[in-house]
Structure formats: C-alpha cells, structure tokens
Amino acid sequence: MALLVALVVAVTSFTVLTATAGRQRLEVRGTVAANSRGAYDLLVRPPGARSRLETQQKLVSATALSDLQGGISQEQWQRILKVPGVQVAAPVAVVGYMPSTVHLPVDVSKFVRPGGKAQLWRLKPELISERGLTTVPAESSYLYVTPQRLDHPKSEQGGSAKGTELSGQIDLVGADGERRQVCSVATGNDPKTNRAEGLVPACGSTHARNNVNQPGAASPKATGTGIDPPAGIGYVTWRFPYLVAAVDPVQEARLVGLDKAVLEGSYFAPDQKTAVVERDGSRFADVPVLLADRSPVEEKLRVEVEELSPEAAEHISSGENSGTLARSLPGAPALRSHSVEFTSDAAYEAMSRGLGQEDLSPGKPFAWSNLSYFLSASPVTYASSGDQLAARSVRQGPMQEPDLGEGELGDGSDLGDTAVRSLDQHVSHMYVGSNTTDEPMPLIKPIGRFDPDRLTAGQSRFGAVPLETFFPPQAEGADAASKAALKGKPLLPNGNVAGLLSVAPSMITTLSSLPLFHDPRQFSGIDRQGGVNISKPISVIRVRLDGTLGTDALSRERVRLAAEQIRTRTGLAVDITMGSSPTAVDVVNPAGKFGRPELTLRQMWSRKGVATAIADAVDRKSLVLFVLVLAVCALFVTGATSAAVRSRRTELGVLACVGWPARKLFALILAEVVTIGAVAGLAGAALAVPAGALAGVEVQWSRALLAIPAAVVLAALASLWPALQSARSHPGEAIRPSVSARAHRTKVTGVSSLAWANVRRVPGRTALGATALAGGVAALVILIGIGAAFEGEVAGSLLGNAVTVQVRTTDYVAAAITAFLGAASVADVLYTNIRDRAAEYALLRATGWPDGSLTRLVLSEAALTATAGAVAGAGLALCACSALTGGYSPVLGWVAGAVAGAAVLTTVACAALPARTLRTGSTAQTLAEEE
C-alpha cells in the first residue's frame, strides 16, 4: 500500500506538472510572439552613432531618433529601399528646435475702477515644471489703465492733409488738452550691460474718447482697431521651442499610418515641399507642417498679478520713458495680488491655432508663424557612475533672440537651465537685416493636426521600440530620494530642449522641405560645425521587412541577412530591433539651476534580442525542469520500493531456503512492483484530470493515459536494484538484520555516541536515507538556481519581467512537489529504520533507558543522516548550477545553505512522528518476537 500510494503521488504530480509547464511554455511563446515585432525590425543609424554602452549591453538609446543631426544621405536611403525583403524604409531627419511664441491674455478689467486714479498692475510670470521642482522666473510686464483719454495722433503723409493716418505714438490727453507721450520705446542703455533697456507697459483707457484700445469690458466705447487690446488686458509671453522632424510622407504612412492619424486638415502630398508665394507684395516660403494635437511638455505658467500703488502709476502718467521706467517700477511695492495659471496644453492649443493666422481677436491668445531661427542639439554624453550612467552637463554659449535684437535666448525660459546637450543657433537672415539676396521669408504653414494615439504602429508596450518621433520620453525615479522628489510620478520633458529628456517633435514636415532649412542664404551656421549635415541630412531610417516574422530560426536568419545586406550596401550601422523590449537604465540627471535637485532617473531603453533569448531560455528551463522532477520521482519510488523489499526479507529468505532460484526471486519482486505500478498508473491517470482542474490547468486525457506506461516503466526501473539485491542474497542473510562487521569496538558514552555508532553500523540504510534527502535538497536548490538564472537572463526588460511572472507558478509547483517527495522519502526511511530495529530499542528500554532518551536517540540518528544527505545534496546542486549557468553565485550558495538547514530540521520533525511509535509497543512482546 505504501508503494502504491508513493507511485500514485509521483505519477499524478508529474502529469499535472508537465501539463502546467507545457501550457505556460505555450503562453510564454505566445507572449513573446505577440511582442517580438515593434513598429520596425531594423534601425539604421550613421556609422559611430552607437555608443559604447549600447554596444556592450545590446541596447538602443531611448533618444536614438532625436539625438542625431544627420549622417545618412538620400542616396543611401534609396539603396536600402532596394534591398530584397525590405517592405518599408522610413527616414527621419531631425531639423531642430523651432521657437514659437504664444502671447496669453491676462484680464484684470473687473478690477478696473472707472473715474478714479490711474491703476498699474505688474504681471510676474514664472514657469513651473518637472513636478514642481523647477521654477523659472520670467520677465515681468506691466499693465496701465487710466481714466484719462489715450489718443493716437494723426500723422501727415505725402504733404497733403487729405492723406492722414493714426501714428504708432500714444498720447495721454489731460483735461486741459495737454499731451504727454506715454508707453514709449527705450531712450538709453543700461550702464552695467551697455544694452538697450526699456520697459513698455500695455496701456489702456476707460475714457469714452479712446482711439487706442479695442472695445472691451472696461472700455466699451473705445474705437481702436490696431494691435492694442481692450483696456485692462495685458499679455504674457510663453516661448515653446518645439522639435521639427522631416519624414517621407509615403514611407511614414506605410510604417505607422501617419496619414490615418490626421484629425483635421490634410496629409502631405507625396512630393510636398516648401511653397514660395507672394502676399502683399512680399515673397514667403511656406513650410508645410503637421502639428501634434497635444503639448509634449509638462509645464504651467503661473502669473502673479500685483496691483501697485497710485504713486507707481504716476511714473507712467508723467510720461517717463521706458528706460526710466525699467529702473523705477520693478522695486515698487504691491498693494494686493492674485494669481492666474496657464497649462502647457492650453498654451500649446493657442499656439497651434494661432500659427499662420492674421486675425488678432481682442483678448485672445495669438502666436507668430515667423521662422526666425531654429536650434540644433548634440546628443547627450554619459559618464559611468558605478552601475549607473551620469549625464554630463555642458556650458551653453550665448545665443541671441533675433526677434528682440537683445537679451539672451535663455532669459526667462527653460533654456537657461542646466544643459546636457550643446545647442547651435541658426538665425534667419530675413529677421536680422543681414539678408543680401532676394530669398523669400520662411514661415510655418500648418496643413493639419494629427493624434499620435491613432498611429497604427502595431507595437505593444512589451515590444516597444524607440518612437520619439511621435511620443515624448519619460523617466521614473530610480531611488527613494528621486521618487520622493517626483512625488511618485514620472518626470516629463519641459521646455529645456538642452535637458536630458528631449521633447517629441510637435511639427512634422517633409524631406522635400529640408533645402530651406539647409540653405546658407536663409540661415546662419549651416555647416558641420553648426551641427547641420547638408549632404547627409537623414538621422535614422526605420526598416520593416515583409512577411510574417517570429522567433524561429528561419525568421532570425531572414532578419540577419537583411541587416547584413544593408550594412554591406551602405556602410551604415544597423541594429536588429525585432524582438527587443524596453529595459530600465538608470541615469543621473545633474541638478538644475532653478531648484531641481540631482535625480537618479530610470529611462526605458530598448534591449535587443530579448524575444529570442526568452524563447531559448524557456525551452532550456522546461527541459531541465522535466528531467529534474522525473529524477526526484524516480528516486522517491526507488526508496519506497527498497523499503517494501526490505520489509519482506524474511519471506524472501524462506523462499530461498525452500529452493527458489535467484531468477524467480528477481522476477517475483519485479512482477509485483510492475503490477503495483500499473495500478498506480491507472489511479494516477484518473486523478490527474481533476487535480489539474483544481490547479487551474487542463490535463488532456491523452496525456493522462500516458501515465499508465510511464508508471509501469518507472516502477520497473526503480525496482531493479532492490530486486537484484534480494535475489543475490544468501538465505541466511535474508533473515538477519544487515549489520556491518566491526573491526574494533566503539565506546558508547551517551545518546550522541550511540547515535553515531548506529549510523555507522548500517551504512546501506544510512546511505539510502541520506541519498533520498540529498536528492530532494539537490533538486530543490537546482530548481531555485535554474529559476534565478532564467529570471536573470530574461528579466530587466518589460517583456522579460512579464514572462518571469508567467513561469513563476510552475517553479513554485515544482518546488512544492520536490519538497513533498523529499520529505516523504525521509519519513519512509525513518519509519522503516525504527520498525527494523524495534528489538534494539526494546532492549534499551528494558535496561532502563527512558522514553525521552530513546526519542533523542532516534532524532540524533535522523539529524546525522540528514546532515550528510543535505550537505551532499547542496554541494551537488551548486556544482550542477555552476555547470548549467556558467558560474557560481554567492547568493545561490546562501540559498543552498538555507535549504540544507531547512532539510535537516524537516527531517528531524519527520523523525519525531515515527519516534512516538516507540512508546506504543510492548517491550516484552517485541523481545519475545525477536528471540
């Protein structure tokens, strides 16, 4: 019965486990197959673009598509299109960061007091980003409202009184008709910087005769029609330097379905390029762009609106010029204040709607479409910082604001923050008066808006590849301090395009429009030193191959051959991104100048070859798992069979005495055990299906029926050695306990020494128990080691982490089965030992040994046997794991020690149950039976 139960447990467990492992292997392969292809299969970059870190760790940087300024020619792109098997080759040319300024209205008309004294408000904006860690103060502006009349005086033209128009000058007209010029331009330079300095407030009047302002709540009767807003409305400026990228319309549509993602307007024509047109007697070069429908930055503009004293307003009423106002107003105290906030989404919406529109409605946001300059950025450089990377800060050179003609570009914007990319400025000659040719003036011309979420890239988050052409990068905090600083949220890009996180392109144009940006007659610094590669403008090419590709050997070879042909034909660097998955890379971001502390960020780069590695690793793991569990089951059955044969030594000895030959004894044991195996196979097959249902896995009847021949074969193999030993034994030895001959006497001084002597007296029995336990310990440690090696091989990437979770259940089930079979083997051996040596224990009790000492004797023998087996099993497991995983892990050594210790304790606990049987039997009866 014990052997039958052992076989049923082993067969049922193995059947259910193999079904579970097989199902999860299919699930893993399905997960890998579903995530093995991203938007493209190959990423082609210029020679030398791949960093040393990317090469060493098989990575592709998270900013691989936005870091480079050219390096691939149009002719090389055409060669790639002709490579056999290439379905799509979509180029990206990073043009640079184009500034677009939006003017946002701040309305204080409800605070205007008509009929009182003049009022003056100071608008103090500050940019807040990076989860509140960065606050950049911007230049304040001023809003002046007077109850007195404001007037644009008329200017004579052509010497004729008939031709008059309103001048740009603003006069404050007193009650006596006296005029004072207000809100005038600068008249002097700052003595410290020797730069033109000026402060020109927005002026408004509540007077009925007001031809300066447009009509509004505070000035309903105003008759102004120019650019001056209604009284009580001022503007703050927010500059967005957004990334412009050029693509091929046909290839981009085929790769990610950009044409299907257009929300409004129209998509590019296949050969669409910059159009030169004439408007109002001037020539313009309209650059066609598709605008993203959302802001790629996380930022807000907070404006503190401070009402100043009447004395401060008197500075403007008195007609002080802008240079004097710039020195007197910034220090004026505020009487009261309130704040107004604008989100980057609202500002971006206003900017994108205002581009290319000439209608400036009163009190509405507006933006200019002038392409006055653009910036090109170099890639981020990293230094090693332990097991992390550290972005190196760089010193930015001076860059002037061509729209203003004064002031540095970073003043009052994120561009003044810490930089990890160097920037080059390319200023349009049209806007600085240095144009000596008849070139048209460049303008941004939006033709439509697109939604990145509608792209048909066909990629999951587990198999994502860099696509920052459309999606902004983000980073999580990598340590406790960074997570706390970010409030547990991811860090998103802000307007600092020289920072670590580059914004995604919000303006997509065509490759055919590149000649305008790369024309030295249009922009300054158009050369290699300025970060512009005219002859090789393409930054990267994303290649998708035709047909269905997976992780099988044929698909991998097809991809390898395509990559090799592209390298051979073009000389470019090719990364195989099929089968890659996002992988966390920790990067130290230096502290910012405006409050952000140093942060350790976790960026998601792409690790190449993850899908293939997982597919190969799960196959190896499944094979090792099956073999290991089968070996443990066989060891368990061998121990149970040996115990069953030992319990019948007397019977077998009698048969040998009456003339049974060895072959019949051998056949008897083999036939009995095979019969029990067949019955166990039937029972195991019947139990496997419901047991699988309880475990949440479907066990097919075909698999369950295979348990019958498997159980028979397993029982036959496990019984060979015990049957052979019984058949070869002498009849006299079969009816006596097997005790080794003593070469010398052992002095027994107590329980411990007697336990040691007993263990040495029966080496075969001790070896059997130790071997059973060693097998369990070795199997459990190897399972842990193989599982850890598998996780170490595939974990780290999103796909690998997902797969690790999928296979972890099978590991737990296998470990549980191994532990159960090992404990059962130990319990069986201990019980047999106690039963076979019942007479010895009875004699000790008869000579005065108390029950407690006998129990300690049994437990001591169990501890000695278990220690030998546990140490041997742990050592064997460490050697096996080192051979299988290619190296020794100190952590696994500690795990093996812990498992061995737990095995010893478990064995002692198991021995406590059989030891209790010593107290239940009759000492006299046991001694009489032995006699």
PDB file of N, CA and C in Angstrom, residues 212-267:
ATOM      1  N   VAL A 212      -7.224 104.231 -29.020  1.00  0.00           N
ATOM      2  CA  VAL A 212      -6.049 103.362 -28.907  1.00  0.00           C
ATOM      3  C   VAL A 212      -6.470 101.904 -28.711  1.00  0.00           C
ATOM      4  N   ASN A 213      -7.318 101.692 -27.714  1.00  0.00           N
ATOM      5  CA  ASN A 213      -7.718 100.317 -27.372  1.00  0.00           C
ATOM      6  C   ASN A 213      -8.876  99.835 -28.232  1.00  0.00           C
ATOM      7  N   GLN A 214      -8.951  98.517 -28.307  1.00  0.00           N
ATOM      8  CA  GLN A 214     -10.131  97.907 -28.892  1.00  0.00           C
ATOM      9  C   GLN A 214     -11.244  97.892 -27.845  1.00  0.00           C
ATOM     10  N   PRO A 215     -12.486  97.793 -28.262  1.00  0.00           N
ATOM     11  CA  PRO A 215     -13.593  97.796 -27.290  1.00  0.00           C
ATOM     12  C   PRO A 215     -13.500  96.594 -26.365  1.00  0.00           C
ATOM     13  N   GLY A 216     -13.864  96.798 -25.104  1.00  0.00           N
ATOM     14  CA  GLY A 216     -13.840  95.726 -24.125  1.00  0.00           C
ATOM     15  C   GLY A 216     -14.689  96.074 -22.925  1.00  0.00           C
ATOM     16  N   ALA A 217     -14.638  95.230 -21.894  1.00  0.00           N
ATOM     17  CA  ALA A 217     -15.479  95.425 -20.709  1.00  0.00           C
ATOM     18  C   ALA A 217     -15.185  96.741 -20.016  1.00  0.00           C
ATOM     19  N   ALA A 218     -13.916  97.117 -19.925  1.00  0.00           N
ATOM     20  CA  ALA A 218     -13.550  98.358 -19.234  1.00  0.00           C
ATOM     21  C   ALA A 218     -13.556  99.553 -20.166  1.00  0.00           C
ATOM     22  N   SER A 219     -13.621  99.331 -21.470  1.00  0.00           N
ATOM     23  CA  SER A 219     -13.616 100.445 -22.437  1.00  0.00           C
ATOM     24  C   SER A 219     -14.585 100.128 -23.568  1.00  0.00           C
ATOM     25  N   PRO A 220     -15.884 100.093 -23.254  1.00  0.00           N
ATOM     26  CA  PRO A 220     -16.858  99.661 -24.284  1.00  0.00           C
ATOM     27  C   PRO A 220     -16.974 100.627 -25.455  1.00  0.00           C
ATOM     28  N   LYS A 221     -16.611 101.902 -25.245  1.00  0.00           N
ATOM     29  CA  LYS A 221     -16.760 102.895 -26.309  1.00  0.00           C
ATOM     30  C   LYS A 221     -15.454 103.166 -27.045  1.00  0.00           C
ATOM     31  N   ALA A 222     -14.431 102.405 -26.757  1.00  0.00           N
ATOM     32  CA  ALA A 222     -13.152 102.619 -27.431  1.00  0.00           C
ATOM     33  C   ALA A 222     -13.295 102.339 -28.925  1.00  0.00           C
ATOM     34  N   THR A 223     -12.500 103.040 -29.719  1.00  0.00           N
ATOM     35  CA  THR A 223     -12.609 102.922 -31.178  1.00  0.00           C
ATOM     36  C   THR A 223     -11.318 102.420 -31.827  1.00  0.00           C
ATOM     37  N   GLY A 224     -10.377 101.943 -31.024  1.00  0.00           N
ATOM     38  CA  GLY A 224      -9.119 101.473 -31.588  1.00  0.00           C
ATOM     39  C   GLY A 224      -9.311 100.179 -32.376  1.00  0.00           C
ATOM     40  N   THR A 225      -8.564 100.041 -33.430  1.00  0.00           N
ATOM     41  CA  THR A 225      -8.650  98.830 -34.275  1.00  0.00           C
ATOM     42  C   THR A 225      -7.281  98.206 -34.510  1.00  0.00           C
ATOM     43  N   GLY A 226      -6.265  98.707 -33.843  1.00  0.00           N
ATOM     44  CA  GLY A 226      -4.908  98.196 -34.049  1.00  0.00           C
ATOM     45  C   GLY A 226      -4.618  96.983 -33.195  1.00  0.00           C
ATOM     46  N   ILE A 227      -3.348  96.849 -32.804  1.00  0.00           N
ATOM     47  CA  ILE A 227      -2.929  95.674 -32.037  1.00  0.00           C
ATOM     48  C   ILE A 227      -3.111  95.862 -30.549  1.00  0.00           C
ATOM     49  N   ASP A 228      -3.450  97.082 -30.110  1.00  0.00           N
ATOM     50  CA  ASP A 228      -3.634  97.312 -28.682  1.00  0.00           C
ATOM     51  C   ASP A 228      -4.925  96.641 -28.214  1.00  0.00           C
ATOM     52  N   PRO A 229      -4.844  95.795 -27.185  1.00  0.00           N
ATOM     53  CA  PRO A 229      -6.027  95.077 -26.713  1.00  0.00           C
ATOM     54  C   PRO A 229      -6.958  96.003 -25.944  1.00  0.00           C
ATOM     55  N   PRO A 230      -8.123  95.531 -25.550  1.00  0.00           N
ATOM     56  CA  PRO A 230      -9.007  96.348 -24.718  1.00  0.00           C
ATOM     57  C   PRO A 230      -8.324  96.748 -23.419  1.00  0.00           C
ATOM     58  N   ALA A 231      -8.781  97.844 -22.831  1.00  0.00           N
ATOM     59  CA  ALA A 231      -8.225  98.301 -21.561  1.00  0.00           C
ATOM     60  C   ALA A 231      -8.413  97.229 -20.501  1.00  0.00           C
ATOM     61  N   GLY A 232      -7.390  97.026 -19.687  1.00  0.00           N
ATOM     62  CA  GLY A 232      -7.471  96.036 -18.620  1.00  0.00           C
ATOM     63  C   GLY A 232      -7.019  94.655 -19.038  1.00  0.00           C
ATOM     64  N   ILE A 233      -6.507  94.505 -20.258  1.00  0.00           N
ATOM     65  CA  ILE A 233      -6.000  93.205 -20.732  1.00  0.00           C
ATOM     66  C   ILE A 233      -4.535  93.361 -21.126  1.00  0.00           C
ATOM     67  N   GLY A 234      -3.688  92.587 -20.439  1.00  0.00           N
ATOM     68  CA  GLY A 234      -2.272  92.551 -20.773  1.00  0.00           C
ATOM     69  C   GLY A 234      -1.895  91.167 -21.279  1.00  0.00           C
ATOM     70  N   TYR A 235      -0.693  91.043 -21.760  1.00  0.00           N
ATOM     71  CA  TYR A 235      -0.245  89.764 -22.312  1.00  0.00           C
ATOM     72  C   TYR A 235       1.065  89.335 -21.649  1.00  0.00           C
ATOM     73  N   VAL A 236       1.157  88.026 -21.413  1.00  0.00           N
ATOM     74  CA  VAL A 236       2.425  87.436 -21.004  1.00  0.00           C
ATOM     75  C   VAL A 236       2.872  86.505 -22.121  1.00  0.00           C
ATOM     76  N   THR A 237       4.173  86.343 -22.212  1.00  0.00           N
ATOM     77  CA  THR A 237       4.758  85.597 -23.328  1.00  0.00           C
ATOM     78  C   THR A 237       5.270  84.244 -22.849  1.00  0.00           C
ATOM     79  N   TRP A 238       4.987  83.210 -23.633  1.00  0.00           N
ATOM     80  CA  TRP A 238       5.485  81.856 -23.355  1.00  0.00           C
ATOM     81  C   TRP A 238       6.108  81.344 -24.635  1.00  0.00           C
ATOM     82  N   ARG A 239       7.386  81.026 -24.554  1.00  0.00           N
ATOM     83  CA  ARG A 239       8.104  80.597 -25.752  1.00  0.00           C
ATOM     84  C   ARG A 239       8.251  79.069 -25.739  1.00  0.00           C
ATOM     85  N   PHE A 240       7.798  78.429 -26.815  1.00  0.00           N
ATOM     86  CA  PHE A 240       7.861  76.971 -26.966  1.00  0.00           C
ATOM     87  C   PHE A 240       8.888  76.621 -28.044  1.00  0.00           C
ATOM     88  N   PRO A 241      10.057  76.112 -27.673  1.00  0.00           N
ATOM     89  CA  PRO A 241      10.990  75.654 -28.712  1.00  0.00           C
ATOM     90  C   PRO A 241      10.712  74.186 -29.039  1.00  0.00           C
ATOM     91  N   TYR A 242       9.870  73.937 -30.019  1.00  0.00           N
ATOM     92  CA  TYR A 242       9.445  72.576 -30.326  1.00  0.00           C
ATOM     93  C   TYR A 242      10.272  71.968 -31.442  1.00  0.00           C
ATOM     94  N   LEU A 243      10.413  70.639 -31.346  1.00  0.00           N
ATOM     95  CA  LEU A 243      11.261  69.910 -32.277  1.00  0.00           C
ATOM     96  C   LEU A 243      10.552  69.716 -33.620  1.00  0.00           C
ATOM     97  N   VAL A 244      11.289  69.977 -34.690  1.00  0.00           N
ATOM     98  CA  VAL A 244      10.802  69.785 -36.055  1.00  0.00           C
ATOM     99  C   VAL A 244      11.548  68.589 -36.646  1.00  0.00           C
ATOM    100  N   ALA A 245      10.801  67.642 -37.179  1.00  0.00           N
ATOM    101  CA  ALA A 245      11.394  66.468 -37.825  1.00  0.00           C
ATOM    102  C   ALA A 245      10.809  66.332 -39.218  1.00  0.00           C
ATOM    103  N   ALA A 246      11.649  65.923 -40.157  1.00  0.00           N
ATOM    104  CA  ALA A 246      11.213  65.733 -41.542  1.00  0.00           C
ATOM    105  C   ALA A 246      11.120  64.242 -41.846  1.00  0.00           C
ATOM    106  N   VAL A 247      10.053  63.846 -42.515  1.00  0.00           N
ATOM    107  CA  VAL A 247       9.821  62.444 -42.866  1.00  0.00           C
ATOM    108  C   VAL A 247       9.447  62.360 -44.337  1.00  0.00           C
ATOM    109  N   ASP A 248       9.477  61.144 -44.841  1.00  0.00           N
ATOM    110  CA  ASP A 248       8.959  60.897 -46.180  1.00  0.00           C
ATOM    111  C   ASP A 248       7.482  60.544 -46.041  1.00  0.00           C
ATOM    112  N   PRO A 249       6.572  61.292 -46.653  1.00  0.00           N
ATOM    113  CA  PRO A 249       5.137  61.055 -46.433  1.00  0.00           C
ATOM    114  C   PRO A 249       4.691  59.642 -46.774  1.00  0.00           C
ATOM    115  N   VAL A 250       5.206  59.087 -47.879  1.00  0.00           N
ATOM    116  CA  VAL A 250       4.757  57.763 -48.313  1.00  0.00           C
ATOM    117  C   VAL A 250       5.237  56.688 -47.340  1.00  0.00           C
ATOM    118  N   GLN A 251       6.525  56.700 -47.011  1.00  0.00           N
ATOM    119  CA  GLN A 251       7.082  55.669 -46.136  1.00  0.00           C
ATOM    120  C   GLN A 251       6.532  55.781 -44.715  1.00  0.00           C
ATOM    121  N   GLU A 252       6.324  57.013 -44.250  1.00  0.00           N
ATOM    122  CA  GLU A 252       5.807  57.184 -42.888  1.00  0.00           C
ATOM    123  C   GLU A 252       4.373  56.684 -42.780  1.00  0.00           C
ATOM    124  N   ALA A 253       3.608  56.908 -43.820  1.00  0.00           N
ATOM    125  CA  ALA A 253       2.234  56.399 -43.820  1.00  0.00           C
ATOM    126  C   ALA A 253       2.217  54.880 -43.821  1.00  0.00           C
ATOM    127  N   ARG A 254       3.139  54.260 -44.551  1.00  0.00           N
ATOM    128  CA  ARG A 254       3.172  52.808 -44.602  1.00  0.00           C
ATOM    129  C   ARG A 254       3.711  52.206 -43.305  1.00  0.00           C
ATOM    130  N   LEU A 255       4.579  52.922 -42.625  1.00  0.00           N
ATOM    131  CA  LEU A 255       5.171  52.379 -41.400  1.00  0.00           C
ATOM    132  C   LEU A 255       4.234  52.505 -40.203  1.00  0.00           C
ATOM    133  N   VAL A 256       3.738  53.698 -39.932  1.00  0.00           N
ATOM    134  CA  VAL A 256       2.941  53.922 -38.722  1.00  0.00           C
ATOM    135  C   VAL A 256       1.552  54.464 -39.002  1.00  0.00           C
ATOM    136  N   GLY A 257       1.181  54.644 -40.277  1.00  0.00           N
ATOM    137  CA  GLY A 257      -0.150  55.132 -40.594  1.00  0.00           C
ATOM    138  C   GLY A 257      -0.361  56.583 -40.204  1.00  0.00           C
ATOM    139  N   LEU A 258       0.647  57.425 -40.437  1.00  0.00           N
ATOM    140  CA  LEU A 258       0.516  58.834 -40.077  1.00  0.00           C
ATOM    141  C   LEU A 258      -0.629  59.492 -40.827  1.00  0.00           C
ATOM    142  N   ASP A 259      -0.877  59.069 -42.047  1.00  0.00           N
ATOM    143  CA  ASP A 259      -1.971  59.665 -42.820  1.00  0.00           C
ATOM    144  C   ASP A 259      -3.320  59.371 -42.184  1.00  0.00           C
ATOM    145  N   LYS A 260      -3.442  58.202 -41.505  1.00  0.00           N
ATOM    146  CA  LYS A 260      -4.710  57.848 -40.866  1.00  0.00           C
ATOM    147  C   LYS A 260      -4.885  58.544 -39.520  1.00  0.00           C
ATOM    148  N   ALA A 261      -3.824  59.149 -39.000  1.00  0.00           N
ATOM    149  CA  ALA A 261      -3.889  59.795 -37.686  1.00  0.00           C
ATOM    150  C   ALA A 261      -4.225  61.277 -37.780  1.00  0.00           C
ATOM    151  N   VAL A 262      -4.432  61.790 -38.990  1.00  0.00           N
ATOM    152  CA  VAL A 262      -4.743  63.212 -39.157  1.00  0.00           C
ATOM    153  C   VAL A 262      -6.178  63.471 -38.681  1.00  0.00           C
ATOM    154  N   LEU A 263      -6.318  64.393 -37.732  1.00  0.00           N
ATOM    155  CA  LEU A 263      -7.632  64.720 -37.171  1.00  0.00           C
ATOM    156  C   LEU A 263      -8.365  65.757 -37.991  1.00  0.00           C
ATOM    157  N   GLU A 264      -7.636  66.750 -38.440  1.00  0.00           N
ATOM    158  CA  GLU A 264      -8.239  67.820 -39.225  1.00  0.00           C
ATOM    159  C   GLU A 264      -7.214  68.336 -40.218  1.00  0.00           C
ATOM    160  N   GLY A 265      -7.680  68.977 -41.241  1.00  0.00           N
ATOM    161  CA  GLY A 265      -6.779  69.403 -42.296  1.00  0.00           C
ATOM    162  C   GLY A 265      -6.515  68.256 -43.250  1.00  0.00           C
ATOM    163  N   SER A 266      -5.325  68.206 -43.789  1.00  0.00           N
ATOM    164  CA  SER A 266      -4.988  67.187 -44.775  1.00  0.00           C
ATOM    165  C   SER A 266      -3.590  66.655 -44.525  1.00  0.00           C
ATOM    166  N   TYR A 267      -3.318  65.503 -45.153  1.00  0.00           N
ATOM    167  CA  TYR A 267      -1.996  64.891 -45.046  1.00  0.00           C
ATOM    168  C   TYR A 267      -1.111  65.437 -46.159  1.00  0.00           C
TER     169      TYR A 267
END
